[in-house]
mmCIF file of C-alpha atoms in Angstrom:
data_model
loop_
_atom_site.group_PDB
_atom_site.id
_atom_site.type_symbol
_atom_site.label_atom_id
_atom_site.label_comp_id
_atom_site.label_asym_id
_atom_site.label_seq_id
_atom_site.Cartn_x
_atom_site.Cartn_y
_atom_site.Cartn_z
ATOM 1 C CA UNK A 1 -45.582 -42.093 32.179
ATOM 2 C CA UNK A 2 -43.404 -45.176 32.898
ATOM 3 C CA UNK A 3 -42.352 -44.948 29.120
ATOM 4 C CA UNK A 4 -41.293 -41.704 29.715
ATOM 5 C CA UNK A 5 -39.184 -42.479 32.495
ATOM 6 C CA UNK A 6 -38.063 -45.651 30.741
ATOM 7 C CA UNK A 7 -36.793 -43.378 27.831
ATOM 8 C CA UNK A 8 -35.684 -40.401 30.088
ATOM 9 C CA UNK A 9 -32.980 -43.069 31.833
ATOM 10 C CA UNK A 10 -31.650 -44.308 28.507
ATOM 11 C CA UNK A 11 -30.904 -40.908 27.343
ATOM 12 C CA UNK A 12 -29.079 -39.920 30.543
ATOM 13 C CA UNK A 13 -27.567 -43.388 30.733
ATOM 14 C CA UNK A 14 -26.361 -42.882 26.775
ATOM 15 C CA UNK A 15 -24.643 -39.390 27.617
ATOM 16 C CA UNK A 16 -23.250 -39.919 31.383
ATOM 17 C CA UNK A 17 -20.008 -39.512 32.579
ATOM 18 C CA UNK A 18 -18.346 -40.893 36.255
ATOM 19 C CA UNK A 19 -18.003 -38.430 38.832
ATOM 20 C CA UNK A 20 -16.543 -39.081 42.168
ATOM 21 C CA UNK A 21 -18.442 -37.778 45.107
ATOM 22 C CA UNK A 22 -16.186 -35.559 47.654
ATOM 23 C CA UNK A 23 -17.059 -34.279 50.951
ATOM 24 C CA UNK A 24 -19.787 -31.725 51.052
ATOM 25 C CA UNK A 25 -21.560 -33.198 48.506
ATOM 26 C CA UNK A 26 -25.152 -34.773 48.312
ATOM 27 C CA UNK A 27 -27.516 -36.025 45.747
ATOM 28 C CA UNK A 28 -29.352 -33.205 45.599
ATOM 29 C CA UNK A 29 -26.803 -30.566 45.173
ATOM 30 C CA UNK A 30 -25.494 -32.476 42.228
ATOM 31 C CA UNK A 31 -28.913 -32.978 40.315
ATOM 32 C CA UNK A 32 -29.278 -29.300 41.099
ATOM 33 C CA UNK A 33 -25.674 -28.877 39.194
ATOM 34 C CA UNK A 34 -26.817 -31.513 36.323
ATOM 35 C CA UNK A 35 -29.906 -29.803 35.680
ATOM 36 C CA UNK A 36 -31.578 -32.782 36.347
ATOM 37 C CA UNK A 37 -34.198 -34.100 39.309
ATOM 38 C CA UNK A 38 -33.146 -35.904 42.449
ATOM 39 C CA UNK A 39 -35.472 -38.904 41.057
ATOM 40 C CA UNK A 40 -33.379 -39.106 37.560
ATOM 41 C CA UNK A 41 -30.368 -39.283 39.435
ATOM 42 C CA UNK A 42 -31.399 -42.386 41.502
ATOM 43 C CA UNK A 43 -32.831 -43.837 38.496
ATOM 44 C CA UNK A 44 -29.370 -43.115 36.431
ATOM 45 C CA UNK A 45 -27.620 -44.636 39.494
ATOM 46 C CA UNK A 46 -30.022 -47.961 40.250
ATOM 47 C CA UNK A 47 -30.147 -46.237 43.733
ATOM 48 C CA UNK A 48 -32.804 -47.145 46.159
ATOM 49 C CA UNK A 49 -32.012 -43.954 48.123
ATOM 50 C CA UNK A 50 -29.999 -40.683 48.152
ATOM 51 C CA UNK A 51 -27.683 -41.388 50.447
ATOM 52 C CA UNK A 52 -23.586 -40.868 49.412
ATOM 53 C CA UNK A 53 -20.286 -41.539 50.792
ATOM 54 C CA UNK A 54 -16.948 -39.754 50.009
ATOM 55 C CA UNK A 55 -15.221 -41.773 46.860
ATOM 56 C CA UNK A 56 -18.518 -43.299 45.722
ATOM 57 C CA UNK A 57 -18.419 -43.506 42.068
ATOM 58 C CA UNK A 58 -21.919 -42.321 40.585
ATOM 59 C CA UNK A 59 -23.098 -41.528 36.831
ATOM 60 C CA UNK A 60 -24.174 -37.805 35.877
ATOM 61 C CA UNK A 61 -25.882 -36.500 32.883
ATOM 62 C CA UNK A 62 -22.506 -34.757 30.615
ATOM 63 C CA UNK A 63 -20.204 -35.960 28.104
ATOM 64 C CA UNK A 64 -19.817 -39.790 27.166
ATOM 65 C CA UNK A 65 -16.922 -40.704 29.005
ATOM 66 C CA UNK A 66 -13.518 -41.482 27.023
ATOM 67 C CA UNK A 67 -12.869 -44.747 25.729
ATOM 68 C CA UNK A 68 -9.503 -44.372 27.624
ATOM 69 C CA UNK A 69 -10.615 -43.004 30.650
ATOM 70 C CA UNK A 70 -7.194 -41.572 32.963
ATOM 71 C CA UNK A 71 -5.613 -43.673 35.373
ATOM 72 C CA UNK A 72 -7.674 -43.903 38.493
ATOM 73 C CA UNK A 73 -6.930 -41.682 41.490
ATOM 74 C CA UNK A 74 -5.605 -43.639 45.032
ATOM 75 C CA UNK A 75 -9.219 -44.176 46.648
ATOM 76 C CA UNK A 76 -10.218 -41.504 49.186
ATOM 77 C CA UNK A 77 -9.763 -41.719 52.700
ATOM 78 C CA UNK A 78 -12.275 -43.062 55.063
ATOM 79 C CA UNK A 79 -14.579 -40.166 56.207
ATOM 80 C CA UNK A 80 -17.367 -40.123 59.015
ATOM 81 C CA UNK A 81 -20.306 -38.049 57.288
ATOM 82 C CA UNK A 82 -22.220 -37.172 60.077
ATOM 83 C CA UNK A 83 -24.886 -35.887 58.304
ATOM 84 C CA UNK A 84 -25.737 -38.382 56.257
ATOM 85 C CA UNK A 85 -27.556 -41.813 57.735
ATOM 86 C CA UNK A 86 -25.763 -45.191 57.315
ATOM 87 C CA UNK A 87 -29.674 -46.543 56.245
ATOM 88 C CA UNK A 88 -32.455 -45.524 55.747
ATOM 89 C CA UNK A 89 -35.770 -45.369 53.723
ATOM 90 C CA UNK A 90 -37.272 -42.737 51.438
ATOM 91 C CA UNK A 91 -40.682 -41.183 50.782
ATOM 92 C CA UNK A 92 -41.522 -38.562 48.069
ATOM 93 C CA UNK A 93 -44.007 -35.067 47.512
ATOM 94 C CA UNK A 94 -43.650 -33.168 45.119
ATOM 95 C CA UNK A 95 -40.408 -31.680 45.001
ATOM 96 C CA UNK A 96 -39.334 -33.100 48.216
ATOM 97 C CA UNK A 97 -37.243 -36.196 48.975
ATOM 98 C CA UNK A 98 -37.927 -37.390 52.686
ATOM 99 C CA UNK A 99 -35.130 -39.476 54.105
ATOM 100 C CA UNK A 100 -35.474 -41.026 57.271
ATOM 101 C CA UNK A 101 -33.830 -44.042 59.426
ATOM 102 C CA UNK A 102 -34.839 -47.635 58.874
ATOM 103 C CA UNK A 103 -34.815 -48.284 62.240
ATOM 104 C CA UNK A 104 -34.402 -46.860 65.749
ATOM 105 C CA UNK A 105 -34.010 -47.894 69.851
ATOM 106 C CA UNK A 106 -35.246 -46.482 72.508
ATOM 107 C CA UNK A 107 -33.775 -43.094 73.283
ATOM 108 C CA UNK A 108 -32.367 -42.288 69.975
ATOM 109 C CA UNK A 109 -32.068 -39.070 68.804
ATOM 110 C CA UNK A 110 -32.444 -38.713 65.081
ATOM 111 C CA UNK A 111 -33.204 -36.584 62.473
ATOM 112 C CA UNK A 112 -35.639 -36.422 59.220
ATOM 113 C CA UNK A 113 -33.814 -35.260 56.360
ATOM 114 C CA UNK A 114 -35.912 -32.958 53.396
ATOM 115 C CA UNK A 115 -34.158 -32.353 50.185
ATOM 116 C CA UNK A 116 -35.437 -30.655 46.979
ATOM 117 C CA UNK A 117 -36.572 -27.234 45.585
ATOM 118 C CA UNK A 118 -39.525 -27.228 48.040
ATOM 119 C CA UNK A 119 -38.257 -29.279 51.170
ATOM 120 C CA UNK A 120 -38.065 -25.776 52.941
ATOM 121 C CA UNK A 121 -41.593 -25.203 52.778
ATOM 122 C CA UNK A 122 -42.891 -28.709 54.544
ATOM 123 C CA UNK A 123 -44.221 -28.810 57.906
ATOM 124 C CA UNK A 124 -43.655 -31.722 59.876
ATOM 125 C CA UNK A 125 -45.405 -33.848 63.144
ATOM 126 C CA UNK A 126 -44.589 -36.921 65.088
ATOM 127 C CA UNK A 127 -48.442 -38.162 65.203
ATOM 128 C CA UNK A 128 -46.935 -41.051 67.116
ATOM 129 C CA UNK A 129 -46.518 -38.994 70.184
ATOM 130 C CA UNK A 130 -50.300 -38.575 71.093
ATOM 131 C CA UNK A 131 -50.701 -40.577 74.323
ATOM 132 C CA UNK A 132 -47.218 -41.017 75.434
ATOM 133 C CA UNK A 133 -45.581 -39.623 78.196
ATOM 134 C CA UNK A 134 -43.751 -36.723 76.023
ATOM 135 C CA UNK A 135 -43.574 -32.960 76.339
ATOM 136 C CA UNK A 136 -45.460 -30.699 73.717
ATOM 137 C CA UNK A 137 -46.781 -33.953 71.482
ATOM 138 C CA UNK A 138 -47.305 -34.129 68.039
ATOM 139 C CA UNK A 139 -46.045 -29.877 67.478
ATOM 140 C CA UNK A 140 -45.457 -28.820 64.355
ATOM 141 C CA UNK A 141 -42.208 -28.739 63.419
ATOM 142 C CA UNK A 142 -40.382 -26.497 60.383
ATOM 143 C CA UNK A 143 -37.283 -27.759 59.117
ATOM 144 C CA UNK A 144 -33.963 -26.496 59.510
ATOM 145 C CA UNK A 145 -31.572 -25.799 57.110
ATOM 146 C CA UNK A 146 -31.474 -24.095 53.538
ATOM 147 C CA UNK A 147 -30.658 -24.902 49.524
ATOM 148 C CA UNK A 148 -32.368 -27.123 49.374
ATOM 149 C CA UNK A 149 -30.837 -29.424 52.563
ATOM 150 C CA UNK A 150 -32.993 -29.083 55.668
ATOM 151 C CA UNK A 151 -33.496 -31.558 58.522
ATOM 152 C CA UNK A 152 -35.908 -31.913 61.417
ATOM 153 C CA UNK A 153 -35.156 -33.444 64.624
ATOM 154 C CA UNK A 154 -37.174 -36.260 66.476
ATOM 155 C CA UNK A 155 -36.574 -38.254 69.474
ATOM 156 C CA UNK A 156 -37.410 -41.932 70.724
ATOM 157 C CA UNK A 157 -38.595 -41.716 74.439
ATOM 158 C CA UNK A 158 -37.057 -44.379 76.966
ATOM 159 C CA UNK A 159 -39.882 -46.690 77.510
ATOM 160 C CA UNK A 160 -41.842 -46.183 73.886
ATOM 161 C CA UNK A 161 -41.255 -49.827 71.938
ATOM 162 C CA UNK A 162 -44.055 -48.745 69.228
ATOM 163 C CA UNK A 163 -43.144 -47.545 66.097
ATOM 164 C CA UNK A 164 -42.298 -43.867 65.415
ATOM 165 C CA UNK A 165 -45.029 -42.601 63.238
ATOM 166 C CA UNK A 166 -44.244 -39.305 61.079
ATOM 167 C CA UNK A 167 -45.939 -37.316 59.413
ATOM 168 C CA UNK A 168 -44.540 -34.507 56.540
ATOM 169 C CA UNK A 169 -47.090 -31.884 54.927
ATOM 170 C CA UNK A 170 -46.912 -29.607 51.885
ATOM 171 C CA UNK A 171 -49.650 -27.539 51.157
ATOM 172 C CA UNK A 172 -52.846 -30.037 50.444
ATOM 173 C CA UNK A 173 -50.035 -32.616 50.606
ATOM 174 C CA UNK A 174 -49.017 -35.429 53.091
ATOM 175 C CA UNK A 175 -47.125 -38.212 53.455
ATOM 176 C CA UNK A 176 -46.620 -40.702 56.293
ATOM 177 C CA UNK A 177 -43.919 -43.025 57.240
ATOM 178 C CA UNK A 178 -43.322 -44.925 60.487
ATOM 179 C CA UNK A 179 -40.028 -46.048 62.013
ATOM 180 C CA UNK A 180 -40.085 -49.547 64.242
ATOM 181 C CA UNK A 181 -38.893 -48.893 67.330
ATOM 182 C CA UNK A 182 -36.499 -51.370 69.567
ATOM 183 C CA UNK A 183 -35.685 -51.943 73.600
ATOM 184 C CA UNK A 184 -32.210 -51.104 74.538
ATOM 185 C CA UNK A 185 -32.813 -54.608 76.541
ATOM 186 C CA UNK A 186 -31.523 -53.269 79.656
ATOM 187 C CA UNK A 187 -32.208 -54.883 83.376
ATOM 188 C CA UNK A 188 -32.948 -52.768 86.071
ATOM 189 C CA UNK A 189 -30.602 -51.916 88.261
ATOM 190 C CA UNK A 190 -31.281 -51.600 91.981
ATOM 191 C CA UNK A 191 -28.788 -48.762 93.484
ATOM 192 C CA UNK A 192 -30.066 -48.651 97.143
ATOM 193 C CA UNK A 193 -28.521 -45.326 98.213
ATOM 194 C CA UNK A 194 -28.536 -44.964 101.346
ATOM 195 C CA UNK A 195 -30.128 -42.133 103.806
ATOM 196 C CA UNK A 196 -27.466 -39.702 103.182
ATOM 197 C CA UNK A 197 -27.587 -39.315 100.220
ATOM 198 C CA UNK A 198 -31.265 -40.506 98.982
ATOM 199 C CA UNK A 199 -32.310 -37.141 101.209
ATOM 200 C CA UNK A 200 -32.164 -35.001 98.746
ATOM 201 C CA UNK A 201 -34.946 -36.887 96.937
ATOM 202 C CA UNK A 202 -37.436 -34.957 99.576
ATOM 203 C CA UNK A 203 -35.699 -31.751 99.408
ATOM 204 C CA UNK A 204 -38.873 -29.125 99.840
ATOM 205 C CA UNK A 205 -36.509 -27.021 96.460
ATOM 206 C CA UNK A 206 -37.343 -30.246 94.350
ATOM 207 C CA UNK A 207 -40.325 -29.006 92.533
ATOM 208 C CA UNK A 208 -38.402 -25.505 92.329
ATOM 209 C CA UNK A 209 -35.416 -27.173 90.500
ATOM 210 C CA UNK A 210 -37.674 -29.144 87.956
ATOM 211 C CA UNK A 211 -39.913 -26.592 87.394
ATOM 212 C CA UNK A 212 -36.617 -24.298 86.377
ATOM 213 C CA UNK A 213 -35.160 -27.376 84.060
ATOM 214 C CA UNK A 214 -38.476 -27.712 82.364
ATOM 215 C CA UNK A 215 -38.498 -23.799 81.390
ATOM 216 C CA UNK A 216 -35.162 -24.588 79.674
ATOM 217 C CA UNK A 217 -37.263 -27.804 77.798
ATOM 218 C CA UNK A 218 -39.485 -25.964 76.338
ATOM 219 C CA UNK A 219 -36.865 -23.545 74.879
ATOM 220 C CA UNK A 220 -37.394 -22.778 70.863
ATOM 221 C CA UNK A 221 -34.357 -20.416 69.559
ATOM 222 C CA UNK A 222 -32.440 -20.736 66.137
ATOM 223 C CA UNK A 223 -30.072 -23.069 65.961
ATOM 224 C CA UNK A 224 -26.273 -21.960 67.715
ATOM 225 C CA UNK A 225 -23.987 -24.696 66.353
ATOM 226 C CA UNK A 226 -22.432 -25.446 62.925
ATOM 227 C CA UNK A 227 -19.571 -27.573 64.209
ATOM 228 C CA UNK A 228 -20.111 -31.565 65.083
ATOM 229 C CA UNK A 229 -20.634 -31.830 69.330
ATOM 230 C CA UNK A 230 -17.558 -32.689 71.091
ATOM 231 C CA UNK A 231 -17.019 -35.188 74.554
ATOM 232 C CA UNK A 232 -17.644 -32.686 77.505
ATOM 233 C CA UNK A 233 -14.566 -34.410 79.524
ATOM 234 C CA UNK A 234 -10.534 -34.336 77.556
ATOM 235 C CA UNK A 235 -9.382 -37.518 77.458
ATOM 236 C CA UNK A 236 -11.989 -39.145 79.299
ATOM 237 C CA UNK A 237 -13.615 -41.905 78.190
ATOM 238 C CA UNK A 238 -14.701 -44.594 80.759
ATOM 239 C CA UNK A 239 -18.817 -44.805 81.694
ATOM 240 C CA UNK A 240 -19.800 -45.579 84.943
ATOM 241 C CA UNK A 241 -23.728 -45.878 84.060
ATOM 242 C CA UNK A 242 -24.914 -46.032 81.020
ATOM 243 C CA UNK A 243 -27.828 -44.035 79.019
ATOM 244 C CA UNK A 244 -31.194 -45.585 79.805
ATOM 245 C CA UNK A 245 -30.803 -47.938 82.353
ATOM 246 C CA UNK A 246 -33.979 -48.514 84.377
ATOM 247 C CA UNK A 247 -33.270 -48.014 88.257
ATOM 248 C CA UNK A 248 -34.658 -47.629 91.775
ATOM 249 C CA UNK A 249 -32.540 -45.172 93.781
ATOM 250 C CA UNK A 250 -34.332 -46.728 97.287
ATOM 251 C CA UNK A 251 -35.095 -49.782 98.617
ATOM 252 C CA UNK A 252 -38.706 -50.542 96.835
ATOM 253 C CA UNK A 253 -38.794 -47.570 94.992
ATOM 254 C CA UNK A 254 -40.643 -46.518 91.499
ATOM 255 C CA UNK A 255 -38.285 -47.170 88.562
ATOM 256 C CA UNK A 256 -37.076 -44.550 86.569
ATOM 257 C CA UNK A 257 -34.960 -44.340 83.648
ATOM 258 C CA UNK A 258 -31.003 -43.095 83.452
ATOM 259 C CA UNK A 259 -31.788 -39.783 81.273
ATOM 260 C CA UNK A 260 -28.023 -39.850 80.788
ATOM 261 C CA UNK A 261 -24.672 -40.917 80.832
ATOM 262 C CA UNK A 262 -22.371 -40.904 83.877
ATOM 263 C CA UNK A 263 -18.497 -40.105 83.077
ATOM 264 C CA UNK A 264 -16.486 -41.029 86.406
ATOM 265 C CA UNK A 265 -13.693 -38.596 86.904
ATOM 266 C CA UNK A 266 -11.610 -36.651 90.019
ATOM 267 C CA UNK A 267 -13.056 -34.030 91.509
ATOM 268 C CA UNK A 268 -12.042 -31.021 89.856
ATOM 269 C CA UNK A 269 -11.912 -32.321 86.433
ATOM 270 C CA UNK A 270 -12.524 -29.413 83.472
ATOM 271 C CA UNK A 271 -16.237 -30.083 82.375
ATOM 272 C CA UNK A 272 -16.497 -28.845 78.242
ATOM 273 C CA UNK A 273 -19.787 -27.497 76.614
ATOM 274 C CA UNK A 274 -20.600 -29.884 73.898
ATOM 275 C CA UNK A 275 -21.465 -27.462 71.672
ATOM 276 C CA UNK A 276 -22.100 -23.507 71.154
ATOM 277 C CA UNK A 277 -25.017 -22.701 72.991
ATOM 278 C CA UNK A 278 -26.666 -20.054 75.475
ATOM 279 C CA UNK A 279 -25.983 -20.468 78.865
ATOM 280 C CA UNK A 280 -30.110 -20.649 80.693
ATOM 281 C CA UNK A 281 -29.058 -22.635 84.434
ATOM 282 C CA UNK A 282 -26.257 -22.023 86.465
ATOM 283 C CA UNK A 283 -26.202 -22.858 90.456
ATOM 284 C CA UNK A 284 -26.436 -25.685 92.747
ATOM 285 C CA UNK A 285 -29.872 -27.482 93.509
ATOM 286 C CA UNK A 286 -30.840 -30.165 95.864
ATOM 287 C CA UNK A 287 -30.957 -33.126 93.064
ATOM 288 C CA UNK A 288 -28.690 -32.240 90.520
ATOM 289 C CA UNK A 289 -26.255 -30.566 92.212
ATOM 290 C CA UNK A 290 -23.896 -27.744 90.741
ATOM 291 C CA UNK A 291 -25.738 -28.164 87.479
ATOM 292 C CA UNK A 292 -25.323 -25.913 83.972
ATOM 293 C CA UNK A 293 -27.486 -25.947 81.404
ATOM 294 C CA UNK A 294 -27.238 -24.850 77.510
ATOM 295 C CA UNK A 295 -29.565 -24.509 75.276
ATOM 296 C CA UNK A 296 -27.749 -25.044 72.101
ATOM 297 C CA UNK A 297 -30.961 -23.865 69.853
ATOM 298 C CA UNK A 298 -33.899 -26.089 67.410
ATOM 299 C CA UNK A 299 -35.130 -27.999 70.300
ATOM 300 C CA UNK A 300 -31.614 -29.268 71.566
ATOM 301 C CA UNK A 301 -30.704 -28.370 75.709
ATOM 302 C CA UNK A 302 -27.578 -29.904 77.428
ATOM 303 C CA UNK A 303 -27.061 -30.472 80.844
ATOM 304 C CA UNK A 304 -23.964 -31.179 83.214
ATOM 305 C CA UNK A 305 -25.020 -32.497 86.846
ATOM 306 C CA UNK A 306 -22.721 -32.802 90.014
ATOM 307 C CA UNK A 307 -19.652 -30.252 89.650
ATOM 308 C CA UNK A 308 -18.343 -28.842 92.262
ATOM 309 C CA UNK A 309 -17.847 -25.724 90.769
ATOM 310 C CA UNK A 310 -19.671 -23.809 88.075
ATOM 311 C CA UNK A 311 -17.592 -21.143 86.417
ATOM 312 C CA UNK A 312 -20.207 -19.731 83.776
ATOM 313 C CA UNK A 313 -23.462 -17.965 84.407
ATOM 314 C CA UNK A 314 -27.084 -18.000 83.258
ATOM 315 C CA UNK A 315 -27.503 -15.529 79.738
ATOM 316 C CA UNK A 316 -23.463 -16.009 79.386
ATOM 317 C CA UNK A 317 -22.773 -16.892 75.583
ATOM 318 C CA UNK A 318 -20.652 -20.351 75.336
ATOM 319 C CA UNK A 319 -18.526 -22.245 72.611
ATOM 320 C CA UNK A 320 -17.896 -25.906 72.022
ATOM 321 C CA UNK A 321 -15.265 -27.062 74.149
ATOM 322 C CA UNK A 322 -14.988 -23.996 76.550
ATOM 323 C CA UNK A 323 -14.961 -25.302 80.815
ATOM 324 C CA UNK A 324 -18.569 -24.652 81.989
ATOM 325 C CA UNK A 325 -17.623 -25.951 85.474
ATOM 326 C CA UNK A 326 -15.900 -28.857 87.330
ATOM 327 C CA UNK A 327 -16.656 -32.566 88.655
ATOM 328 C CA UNK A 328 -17.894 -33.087 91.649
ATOM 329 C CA UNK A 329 -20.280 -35.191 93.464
ATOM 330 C CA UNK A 330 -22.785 -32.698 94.681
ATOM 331 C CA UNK A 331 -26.739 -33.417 94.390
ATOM 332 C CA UNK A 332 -27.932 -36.986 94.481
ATOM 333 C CA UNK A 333 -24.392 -38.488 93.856
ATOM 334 C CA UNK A 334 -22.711 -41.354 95.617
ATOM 335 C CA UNK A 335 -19.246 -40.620 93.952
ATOM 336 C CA UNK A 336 -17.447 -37.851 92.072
ATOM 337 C CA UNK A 337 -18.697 -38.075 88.070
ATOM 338 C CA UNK A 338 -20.016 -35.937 85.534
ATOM 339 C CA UNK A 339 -24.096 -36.286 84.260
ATOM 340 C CA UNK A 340 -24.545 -35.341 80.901
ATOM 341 C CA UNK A 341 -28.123 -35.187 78.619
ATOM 342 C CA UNK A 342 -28.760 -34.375 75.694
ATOM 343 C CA UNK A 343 -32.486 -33.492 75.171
ATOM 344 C CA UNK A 344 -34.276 -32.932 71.838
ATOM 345 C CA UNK A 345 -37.495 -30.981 72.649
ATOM 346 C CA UNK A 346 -37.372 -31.850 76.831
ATOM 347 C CA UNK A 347 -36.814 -35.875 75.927
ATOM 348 C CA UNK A 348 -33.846 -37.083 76.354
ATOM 349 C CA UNK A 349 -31.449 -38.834 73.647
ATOM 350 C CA UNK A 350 -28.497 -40.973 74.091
ATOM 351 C CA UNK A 351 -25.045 -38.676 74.328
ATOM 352 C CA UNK A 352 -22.962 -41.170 72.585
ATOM 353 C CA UNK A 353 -25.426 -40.533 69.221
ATOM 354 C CA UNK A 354 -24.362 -36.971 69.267
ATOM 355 C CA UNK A 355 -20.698 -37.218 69.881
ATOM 356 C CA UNK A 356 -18.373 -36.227 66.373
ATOM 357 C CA UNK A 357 -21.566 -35.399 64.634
ATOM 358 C CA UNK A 358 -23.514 -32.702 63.326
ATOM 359 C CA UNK A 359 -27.281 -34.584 64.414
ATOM 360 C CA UNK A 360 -27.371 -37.873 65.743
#
């Protein structure tokens, strides 16, 4: 078999000609092209994964280039793929190339990426997820996508500094990788709120509130969006509290983590949707004030805590960049700001991985 594969490569090498990759493109959809396998084109190449960039030069199976090739084009621009991880590492099954980060912190969101004539038929778990303090552990997941492309979206919870263990399936078929997990690092931070504002904490519509947010978690429609997520504030960009932090909101108090990230702003600044999406909260409620939810499809829910106003309503049909509502400081707030998460499948992710990008 290796002689086969020795010999396959020196034919393909003998009879290959440049081509330079443009946007859109991806390992697989050229092989497909070719006529040849994702695994003969990384051989061709020497590459250790399938991963491409916009004016990378690669090798395809065609005519023998000319001995005076043309002048070379002016290098392409610098583009941001978000689809496409910066590294990673790859596992095989039959007719399925599984790409997936090399690494990860605590709170990422990230995605598995499945390419190959069969990639659409794979079922895939996080195995890893047994024991931990996650909603709806180790489910089976389908991917998403088609032709060949799909991906499947995972999530690092705050806290979890074990590796990420995954696991893909087809048919009588598995494969398992497992993706080292590391802290954020972060101190906790002690925010003492006083009386006034801590209240709301042992507001007797608490449980009602969370109960209604974890309906939205547990959401599973088709995917809404096909454009990269946008910032939900124009021209905004300072943080006031970052993603993750650990915290006590009282003197003494159990720590939690900062499920989001905290955009200070005026009072009546335009709040955005991030993305298309179906509207599933609208209202005020004791802890997270006016509050809107989407529920953008595959797992993925947004929220927006604090406004003052909320100008959309629960079923209503939103687009990416379209006002949802306006900053406030309503809820458990001790100054006017904006909230925003980002959870994949109820756990939340850090905004910032999401922001000009198709999956984190």
């Amino acid at each position: 078999m290796k002689a086969r594969f020795l010999l396959l490569a020196a034919l393909l090498s003998a009879s290959a000609s440049a081509y330079t990759v443009k946007k859109g493109d991806t390992l697989y959809s050229l092989a497909r092209a070719s006529g040849v396998s994702v695994d003969e084109l990384l051989r061709l190449n020497g590459l250790s994964s399938p991963e491409l960039r916009v004016g990378q030069i690669i090798r395809l199976p065609g005519e023998t280039a000319p001995s005076a090739p043309k002048p070379a084009a002016p290098p392409a621009p610098a583009v941001k793929l978000p689809t496409v991880a910066t590294s990673a590492h790859v596992l095989n099954l039959p007719g399925v190339t599984i790409t997936a980060p090399k690494s990860l912190r605590m709170g990422d969101g990230f995605v598995l990426r499945l390419s190959g004539e069969r990639a659409g038929e794979t079922t895939v778990r996080f195995p890893s997820e047994v024991g931990e303090d996650v909603r709806q552990p180790n489910e089976q997941l389908r991917p998403l996508g088609a032709a060949g492309e799909y991906v499947v979206p995972g999530r690092v919870v705050l806290g979890k500094e074990t590796p990420v263990v995954y696991e893909v399936r087809l048919g009588d078929s598995v494969v398992k990788g497992q993706i080292p997990v590391r802290s954020l690092g972060q101190p906790t931070q002690h925010l003492n709120l006083p009386p006034s504002v801590s209240k709301v904490l042992q507001d007797p519509e608490r449980a009602a509130e969370d109960a209604a947010v974890e309906q939205a978690y547990n959401r599973r429609t088709p995917q809404a969006w096909t454009k990269p997520f946008a910032a939900p504030l124009a021209n905004v960009k300072r943080v006031s509290s970052g993603f993750g932090q650990p915290r006590t909101y009282v003197k003494g108090g159990k720590v939690a983590y900062h499920y989001g990230t905290d955009y200070p702003a005026p009072v009546g600044t335009p709040i955005l949707a991030v993305n298309d999406g179906t509207v599933v909260m609208a209202g005020k409620y004791p802890v997270r004030g006016g509050l809107v939810v989407i529920d953008h499809g595959a797992g993925v829910v947004s929220l927006y805590f604090h406004q003052s106003k909320v100008v959309v309503t629960a079923g209503q049909q939103v687009t990416r960049g379209q006002k949802v509502g306006e900053v406030g400081t309503t809820g458990l707030s001790a100054g006017p700001h904006l909230h925003l998460e980002i959870r994949v499948r109820g756990e939340a992710t850090v905004p910032a991985g999401w922001m000009g990008r198709l999956w984190p």
